[in-house]
């Protein structure tokens, strides 16, 4: 494939800046069509972004002969369905994270990808951002020496929409749409994917979940512990109803020679603490944060590069999340 003509299934918030414009910035890639169940939304997106075609039916978009690759930007509950439809039609897939709403659905996607020979890539775009590449470089250069522990610490206050019990809760809090994990299933995947990028696969995980504030039906607090294949151990704490004074977004890596800490969502400076002193490292990211991974996916499809962010690698994160949430 020399020219990649994308069809978007879903054209919500994530496609406006994070991902959508990037598809047209990569050589040999452009957006051919978009789809939304809402005619007004599909038409508006197409007109505002200069996209030639729009649809209200996913199968119609997949069947479009001018579309040869599909980007799935819908809530997790429909990822597996749309990914399998596209792969059965012979069209490569790039799907938003998490790969699916359960580990079992991830296995289904991987099986169809293997059977059809059609690749499926997943939008764990932080793997390719300069900010996190710098973190990996520090770790690979053994600046911290032997790593002893990794900890995820995350706390945010409730959002205004979280208080609405009249049926207008965000889709992330609707289990049948989001995958049954609330904000945890939406926000923890990037964190869990990154630490496995840095330290290898997690092979054991256990968690405790609670609903402390009862604003919605899914858990609002999660605590977890896990062990990597290498023997490294770690932990995670997520609170989505914390007091504003407790707001935190941090991964802390402790080693024999010091400590490395950095956020996942704010991109504040990376903080390195060793016997040589304290160091803050600022690394800018591109305006469209998915551009680096989309470029890698396009070049993979063109046969000039390899993108390792496949459905198979992304399945590891779903396995860990489902273990933490007790889905097994």
Tab-separated table of C-alpha atoms in Angstrom:
chain	number	residue	atom	x	y	z
A	1	UNK	CA	0.000	0.000	0.000
A	2	UNK	CA	1.538	3.289	-1.114
A	3	UNK	CA	-1.404	5.613	-0.518
A	4	UNK	CA	-3.334	5.116	2.717
A	5	UNK	CA	-6.909	6.389	2.464
A	6	UNK	CA	-8.440	6.416	5.927
A	7	UNK	CA	-12.029	6.021	6.980
A	8	UNK	CA	-12.914	7.156	10.494
A	9	UNK	CA	-15.537	5.245	12.460
A	10	UNK	CA	-16.382	7.829	15.080
A	11	UNK	CA	-15.507	11.506	14.916
A	12	UNK	CA	-15.678	12.665	18.506
A	13	UNK	CA	-13.417	14.822	20.646
A	14	UNK	CA	-10.249	12.737	20.267
A	15	UNK	CA	-10.310	13.156	16.484
A	16	UNK	CA	-10.526	16.952	16.573
A	17	UNK	CA	-6.919	17.670	17.566
A	18	UNK	CA	-5.123	14.691	19.103
A	19	UNK	CA	-5.407	12.398	16.091
A	20	UNK	CA	-7.588	13.516	13.177
A	21	UNK	CA	-5.416	16.248	11.590
A	22	UNK	CA	-2.299	14.060	11.888
A	23	UNK	CA	-3.560	11.583	9.288
A	24	UNK	CA	-3.274	14.298	6.630
A	25	UNK	CA	0.170	15.410	7.779
A	26	UNK	CA	1.878	12.093	6.991
A	27	UNK	CA	3.152	11.640	3.442
A	28	UNK	CA	1.032	9.160	1.490
A	29	UNK	CA	-1.862	9.389	3.954
A	30	UNK	CA	-5.177	11.236	3.916
A	31	UNK	CA	-8.674	11.049	5.402
A	32	UNK	CA	-11.143	9.896	2.772
A	33	UNK	CA	-14.336	9.436	4.797
A	34	UNK	CA	-15.811	9.728	8.289
A	35	UNK	CA	-18.731	8.032	9.959
A	36	UNK	CA	-20.975	8.885	12.897
A	37	UNK	CA	-24.408	7.595	13.795
A	38	UNK	CA	-25.372	11.270	13.983
A	39	UNK	CA	-25.804	12.686	10.478
A	40	UNK	CA	-25.272	16.214	11.796
A	41	UNK	CA	-21.990	15.259	13.485
A	42	UNK	CA	-20.654	13.327	10.472
A	43	UNK	CA	-21.560	16.095	8.049
A	44	UNK	CA	-20.136	18.808	10.300
A	45	UNK	CA	-16.843	16.996	10.797
A	46	UNK	CA	-16.440	16.352	7.081
A	47	UNK	CA	-17.167	19.975	6.194
A	48	UNK	CA	-14.918	21.454	8.878
A	49	UNK	CA	-11.964	19.173	8.098
A	50	UNK	CA	-12.269	18.999	4.337
A	51	UNK	CA	-13.177	15.307	4.187
A	52	UNK	CA	-14.817	14.231	0.911
A	53	UNK	CA	-17.313	11.676	2.228
A	54	UNK	CA	-19.346	11.023	5.335
A	55	UNK	CA	-21.536	8.113	6.451
A	56	UNK	CA	-23.947	7.189	9.227
A	57	UNK	CA	-23.352	3.443	8.834
A	58	UNK	CA	-20.053	1.735	9.675
A	59	UNK	CA	-20.427	-1.073	7.151
A	60	UNK	CA	-20.985	1.437	4.348
A	61	UNK	CA	-17.748	3.191	5.237
A	62	UNK	CA	-15.833	-0.105	5.430
A	63	UNK	CA	-17.255	-1.156	2.041
A	64	UNK	CA	-16.200	2.122	0.401
A	65	UNK	CA	-13.653	1.071	-2.283
A	66	UNK	CA	-11.793	4.362	-1.807
A	67	UNK	CA	-11.127	3.540	1.867
A	68	UNK	CA	-8.272	1.076	2.418
A	69	UNK	CA	-7.613	1.546	6.153
A	70	UNK	CA	-9.926	2.207	9.103
A	71	UNK	CA	-9.461	4.305	12.254
A	72	UNK	CA	-11.839	3.325	15.061
A	73	UNK	CA	-12.493	6.197	17.465
A	74	UNK	CA	-15.601	4.962	19.256
A	75	UNK	CA	-16.098	3.927	22.919
A	76	UNK	CA	-14.424	0.587	23.835
A	77	UNK	CA	-17.572	-1.558	23.754
A	78	UNK	CA	-17.696	-1.361	19.939
A	79	UNK	CA	-13.959	-1.656	19.201
A	80	UNK	CA	-13.958	-5.414	18.690
A	81	UNK	CA	-17.015	-5.387	16.429
A	82	UNK	CA	-15.732	-2.658	14.129
A	83	UNK	CA	-12.141	-3.944	14.106
A	84	UNK	CA	-13.267	-7.425	13.096
A	85	UNK	CA	-15.600	-6.031	10.411
A	86	UNK	CA	-12.747	-4.033	8.901
A	87	UNK	CA	-10.181	-6.838	9.054
A	88	UNK	CA	-12.603	-9.301	7.453
A	89	UNK	CA	-12.918	-6.763	4.642
A	90	UNK	CA	-9.129	-6.804	4.273
A	91	UNK	CA	-8.630	-3.300	5.669
A	92	UNK	CA	-5.954	-2.573	8.309
A	93	UNK	CA	-7.161	-1.046	11.547
A	94	UNK	CA	-5.902	1.637	13.904
A	95	UNK	CA	-8.058	1.599	17.040
A	96	UNK	CA	-8.247	3.893	20.042
A	97	UNK	CA	-7.138	2.568	23.412
A	98	UNK	CA	-7.936	0.393	25.188
A	99	UNK	CA	-8.000	-2.203	22.434
A	100	UNK	CA	-11.370	-3.545	23.609
A	101	UNK	CA	-13.722	-3.608	26.564
A	102	UNK	CA	-12.343	-6.911	27.852
A	103	UNK	CA	-9.395	-9.253	27.545
A	104	UNK	CA	-11.634	-11.827	25.820
A	105	UNK	CA	-12.525	-9.324	23.089
A	106	UNK	CA	-8.826	-8.585	22.605
A	107	UNK	CA	-8.207	-12.288	21.988
A	108	UNK	CA	-10.996	-12.284	19.377
A	109	UNK	CA	-9.389	-9.345	17.586
A	110	UNK	CA	-5.974	-11.007	17.619
A	111	UNK	CA	-7.425	-14.246	16.259
A	112	UNK	CA	-9.111	-12.507	13.330
A	113	UNK	CA	-5.965	-10.496	12.610
A	114	UNK	CA	-3.954	-13.720	12.491
A	115	UNK	CA	-6.538	-15.537	10.367
A	116	UNK	CA	-6.891	-12.717	7.829
A	117	UNK	CA	-3.298	-11.507	7.881
A	118	UNK	CA	-4.652	-7.952	8.307
A	119	UNK	CA	-2.829	-5.858	10.942
A	120	UNK	CA	-4.477	-4.080	13.835
A	121	UNK	CA	-2.659	-1.221	15.560
A	122	UNK	CA	-3.635	0.482	18.820
A	123	UNK	CA	-3.371	4.162	19.781
A	124	UNK	CA	-0.959	3.888	22.689
A	125	UNK	CA	0.604	6.980	21.206
A	126	UNK	CA	2.599	7.926	24.284
A	127	UNK	CA	5.089	5.194	23.371
A	128	UNK	CA	6.212	7.374	20.453
A	129	UNK	CA	6.139	10.833	22.043
A	130	UNK	CA	9.521	12.548	22.584
A	131	UNK	CA	8.605	13.081	26.264
A	132	UNK	CA	8.323	9.374	27.071
A	133	UNK	CA	11.146	8.411	24.741
A	134	UNK	CA	13.325	10.563	26.996
A	135	UNK	CA	12.102	8.649	30.052
A	136	UNK	CA	12.940	5.369	28.332
A	137	UNK	CA	16.374	6.678	27.342
A	138	UNK	CA	17.166	7.541	30.968
A	139	UNK	CA	16.120	4.059	32.064
A	140	UNK	CA	17.920	2.293	29.203
A	141	UNK	CA	21.108	4.206	30.046
A	142	UNK	CA	20.834	2.844	33.611
A	143	UNK	CA	21.049	6.286	35.160
A	144	UNK	CA	19.122	4.854	38.118
A	145	UNK	CA	21.052	1.595	38.124
A	146	UNK	CA	19.003	-1.425	39.181
A	147	UNK	CA	15.289	-0.622	39.388
A	148	UNK	CA	13.645	-1.652	42.662
A	149	UNK	CA	10.078	-0.363	42.457
A	150	UNK	CA	7.578	1.450	40.230
A	151	UNK	CA	4.501	3.242	41.512
A	152	UNK	CA	1.534	4.852	39.731
A	153	UNK	CA	-0.168	7.616	41.721
A	154	UNK	CA	-3.266	9.271	40.317
A	155	UNK	CA	-5.972	11.372	41.930
A	156	UNK	CA	-8.451	13.861	40.490
A	157	UNK	CA	-11.617	15.475	41.875
A	158	UNK	CA	-15.022	14.590	40.423
A	159	UNK	CA	-16.018	16.342	37.226
A	160	UNK	CA	-19.188	18.428	37.108
A	161	UNK	CA	-20.834	15.845	34.834
A	162	UNK	CA	-20.208	13.111	37.417
A	163	UNK	CA	-22.947	14.532	39.613
A	164	UNK	CA	-25.660	14.129	36.973
A	165	UNK	CA	-27.807	11.140	37.842
A	166	UNK	CA	-30.496	11.946	35.272
A	167	UNK	CA	-29.127	9.690	32.525
A	168	UNK	CA	-26.590	12.156	31.140
A	169	UNK	CA	-23.494	10.719	32.794
A	170	UNK	CA	-20.351	10.702	30.584
A	171	UNK	CA	-20.065	7.577	28.411
A	172	UNK	CA	-16.938	6.620	30.377
A	173	UNK	CA	-19.200	5.995	33.388
A	174	UNK	CA	-21.706	3.875	31.488
A	175	UNK	CA	-20.502	0.254	31.863
A	176	UNK	CA	-22.228	-1.064	28.740
A	177	UNK	CA	-20.365	1.518	26.633
A	178	UNK	CA	-17.046	2.003	28.411
A	179	UNK	CA	-16.244	-1.592	29.269
A	180	UNK	CA	-17.359	-1.678	32.874
A	181	UNK	CA	-14.361	0.078	34.355
A	182	UNK	CA	-15.364	3.723	34.576
A	183	UNK	CA	-12.554	6.249	34.549
A	184	UNK	CA	-10.062	3.531	35.462
A	185	UNK	CA	-10.652	1.768	32.148
A	186	UNK	CA	-10.206	5.081	30.340
A	187	UNK	CA	-7.186	6.585	32.112
A	188	UNK	CA	-5.087	3.706	33.458
A	189	UNK	CA	-4.349	2.049	30.052
A	190	UNK	CA	-1.738	4.659	29.056
A	191	UNK	CA	-0.024	4.334	32.437
A	192	UNK	CA	-0.021	0.534	32.406
A	193	UNK	CA	1.107	0.416	28.775
A	194	UNK	CA	4.039	2.739	29.472
A	195	UNK	CA	5.414	0.835	32.449
A	196	UNK	CA	5.264	-2.389	30.428
A	197	UNK	CA	7.104	-0.615	27.611
A	198	UNK	CA	9.798	0.331	30.124
A	199	UNK	CA	10.009	-2.875	32.160
A	200	UNK	CA	8.445	-5.706	30.167
A	201	UNK	CA	5.178	-7.584	30.678
A	202	UNK	CA	3.283	-7.711	33.942
A	203	UNK	CA	2.597	-11.367	34.747
A	204	UNK	CA	0.742	-11.042	38.044
A	205	UNK	CA	-1.742	-8.375	39.074
A	206	UNK	CA	-4.334	-7.984	41.780
A	207	UNK	CA	-6.547	-5.104	42.811
A	208	UNK	CA	-9.196	-3.777	45.133
A	209	UNK	CA	-11.993	-1.533	43.877
A	210	UNK	CA	-14.453	0.607	45.769
A	211	UNK	CA	-17.205	3.104	45.171
A	212	UNK	CA	-16.646	5.606	47.975
A	213	UNK	CA	-18.682	8.600	46.890
A	214	UNK	CA	-21.563	6.805	45.105
A	215	UNK	CA	-21.893	9.366	42.337
A	216	UNK	CA	-22.213	6.625	39.730
A	217	UNK	CA	-22.339	2.834	39.550
A	218	UNK	CA	-18.727	2.066	38.576
A	219	UNK	CA	-15.778	2.135	40.973
A	220	UNK	CA	-14.298	5.509	41.835
A	221	UNK	CA	-11.244	4.233	43.724
A	222	UNK	CA	-8.790	1.485	42.761
A	223	UNK	CA	-5.657	0.112	44.422
A	224	UNK	CA	-3.433	-2.498	42.796
A	225	UNK	CA	-0.173	-4.376	43.085
A	226	UNK	CA	1.634	-6.209	40.294
A	227	UNK	CA	4.801	-8.088	39.383
A	228	UNK	CA	6.723	-7.951	36.116
A	229	UNK	CA	8.230	-10.965	34.376
A	230	UNK	CA	11.677	-9.679	35.428
A	231	UNK	CA	10.725	-9.898	39.103
A	232	UNK	CA	10.297	-6.136	39.528
A	233	UNK	CA	7.270	-5.251	41.655
A	234	UNK	CA	5.016	-2.221	41.571
A	235	UNK	CA	1.771	-0.703	42.721
A	236	UNK	CA	-0.917	1.687	41.578
A	237	UNK	CA	-3.452	3.936	43.249
A	238	UNK	CA	-6.286	5.686	41.401
A	239	UNK	CA	-8.884	7.987	42.947
A	240	UNK	CA	-11.403	9.769	40.746
A	241	UNK	CA	-13.240	11.557	43.584
A	242	UNK	CA	-10.303	13.025	45.481
A	243	UNK	CA	-10.190	16.475	47.027
A	244	UNK	CA	-8.585	19.081	44.727
A	245	UNK	CA	-5.693	19.376	47.183
A	246	UNK	CA	-4.880	15.693	46.559
A	247	UNK	CA	-4.684	16.049	42.760
A	248	UNK	CA	-1.798	13.929	41.485
A	249	UNK	CA	-0.593	12.450	38.195
A	250	UNK	CA	2.705	10.696	38.686
A	251	UNK	CA	4.744	7.605	37.978
A	252	UNK	CA	7.626	7.187	40.418
A	253	UNK	CA	10.510	4.846	39.589
A	254	UNK	CA	12.921	4.027	42.386
A	255	UNK	CA	16.377	2.617	41.677
A	256	UNK	CA	19.667	1.953	43.444
A	257	UNK	CA	21.102	5.301	42.299
A	258	UNK	CA	18.092	7.584	42.543
A	259	UNK	CA	14.512	8.309	41.619
A	260	UNK	CA	12.709	9.308	38.436
A	261	UNK	CA	9.228	10.801	38.479
A	262	UNK	CA	6.989	12.128	35.716
A	263	UNK	CA	3.309	12.681	34.926
A	264	UNK	CA	1.460	10.874	32.160
A	265	UNK	CA	-1.219	13.425	31.331
A	266	UNK	CA	0.183	16.893	32.075
A	267	UNK	CA	3.685	16.592	30.525
A	268	UNK	CA	5.186	18.683	33.326
A	269	UNK	CA	8.986	18.415	33.502
A	270	UNK	CA	10.490	15.002	34.174
A	271	UNK	CA	12.182	15.032	37.578
A	272	UNK	CA	15.432	13.118	38.116
A	273	UNK	CA	16.966	12.827	41.578
A	274	UNK	CA	20.404	11.189	42.048
A	275	UNK	CA	23.512	11.655	44.203
A	276	UNK	CA	24.562	14.270	41.642
A	277	UNK	CA	21.558	16.426	42.508
A	278	UNK	CA	18.089	17.300	41.261
A	279	UNK	CA	17.326	17.780	37.582
A	280	UNK	CA	14.155	18.879	35.754
A	281	UNK	CA	13.869	17.928	32.101
A	282	UNK	CA	11.333	19.618	29.822
A	283	UNK	CA	10.504	17.836	26.564
A	284	UNK	CA	7.964	19.371	24.126
A	285	UNK	CA	5.480	17.221	22.249
A	286	UNK	CA	3.920	17.864	18.810
A	287	UNK	CA	0.594	19.785	18.671
A	288	UNK	CA	-1.181	16.659	17.413
A	289	UNK	CA	0.073	14.121	19.940
A	290	UNK	CA	-0.811	11.069	17.853
A	291	UNK	CA	1.266	12.239	14.880
A	292	UNK	CA	4.395	10.158	15.706
A	293	UNK	CA	2.508	6.867	16.060
A	294	UNK	CA	0.239	7.542	13.052
A	295	UNK	CA	3.345	8.208	10.974
A	296	UNK	CA	4.776	4.876	12.163
A	297	UNK	CA	1.527	3.040	11.344
A	298	UNK	CA	1.357	4.572	7.852
A	299	UNK	CA	4.988	3.712	7.139
A	300	UNK	CA	4.386	0.179	8.390
A	301	UNK	CA	1.508	-0.199	5.929
A	302	UNK	CA	3.729	1.249	3.201
A	303	UNK	CA	6.424	-1.294	4.051
A	304	UNK	CA	9.105	1.202	5.078
A	305	UNK	CA	8.963	0.845	8.883
A	306	UNK	CA	7.608	-1.332	11.679
A	307	UNK	CA	5.060	-0.224	14.273
A	308	UNK	CA	5.225	-2.431	17.349
A	309	UNK	CA	2.043	-1.024	18.885
A	310	UNK	CA	-0.072	-3.927	17.656
A	311	UNK	CA	-3.234	-5.468	19.023
A	312	UNK	CA	-1.136	-8.309	20.398
A	313	UNK	CA	1.064	-5.997	22.460
A	314	UNK	CA	-1.944	-3.927	23.564
A	315	UNK	CA	-3.702	-7.039	24.878
A	316	UNK	CA	-1.244	-7.146	27.783
A	317	UNK	CA	-2.741	-3.963	29.208
A	318	UNK	CA	-6.318	-5.254	28.974
A	319	UNK	CA	-5.218	-8.419	30.794
A	320	UNK	CA	-3.736	-6.347	33.626
A	321	UNK	CA	-6.791	-4.075	33.902
A	322	UNK	CA	-9.178	-7.018	34.003
A	323	UNK	CA	-7.045	-8.659	36.699
A	324	UNK	CA	-7.060	-5.502	38.793
A	325	UNK	CA	-10.834	-5.126	38.406
A	326	UNK	CA	-11.428	-8.799	39.224
A	327	UNK	CA	-13.040	-9.604	35.862
A	328	UNK	CA	-11.412	-13.045	35.695
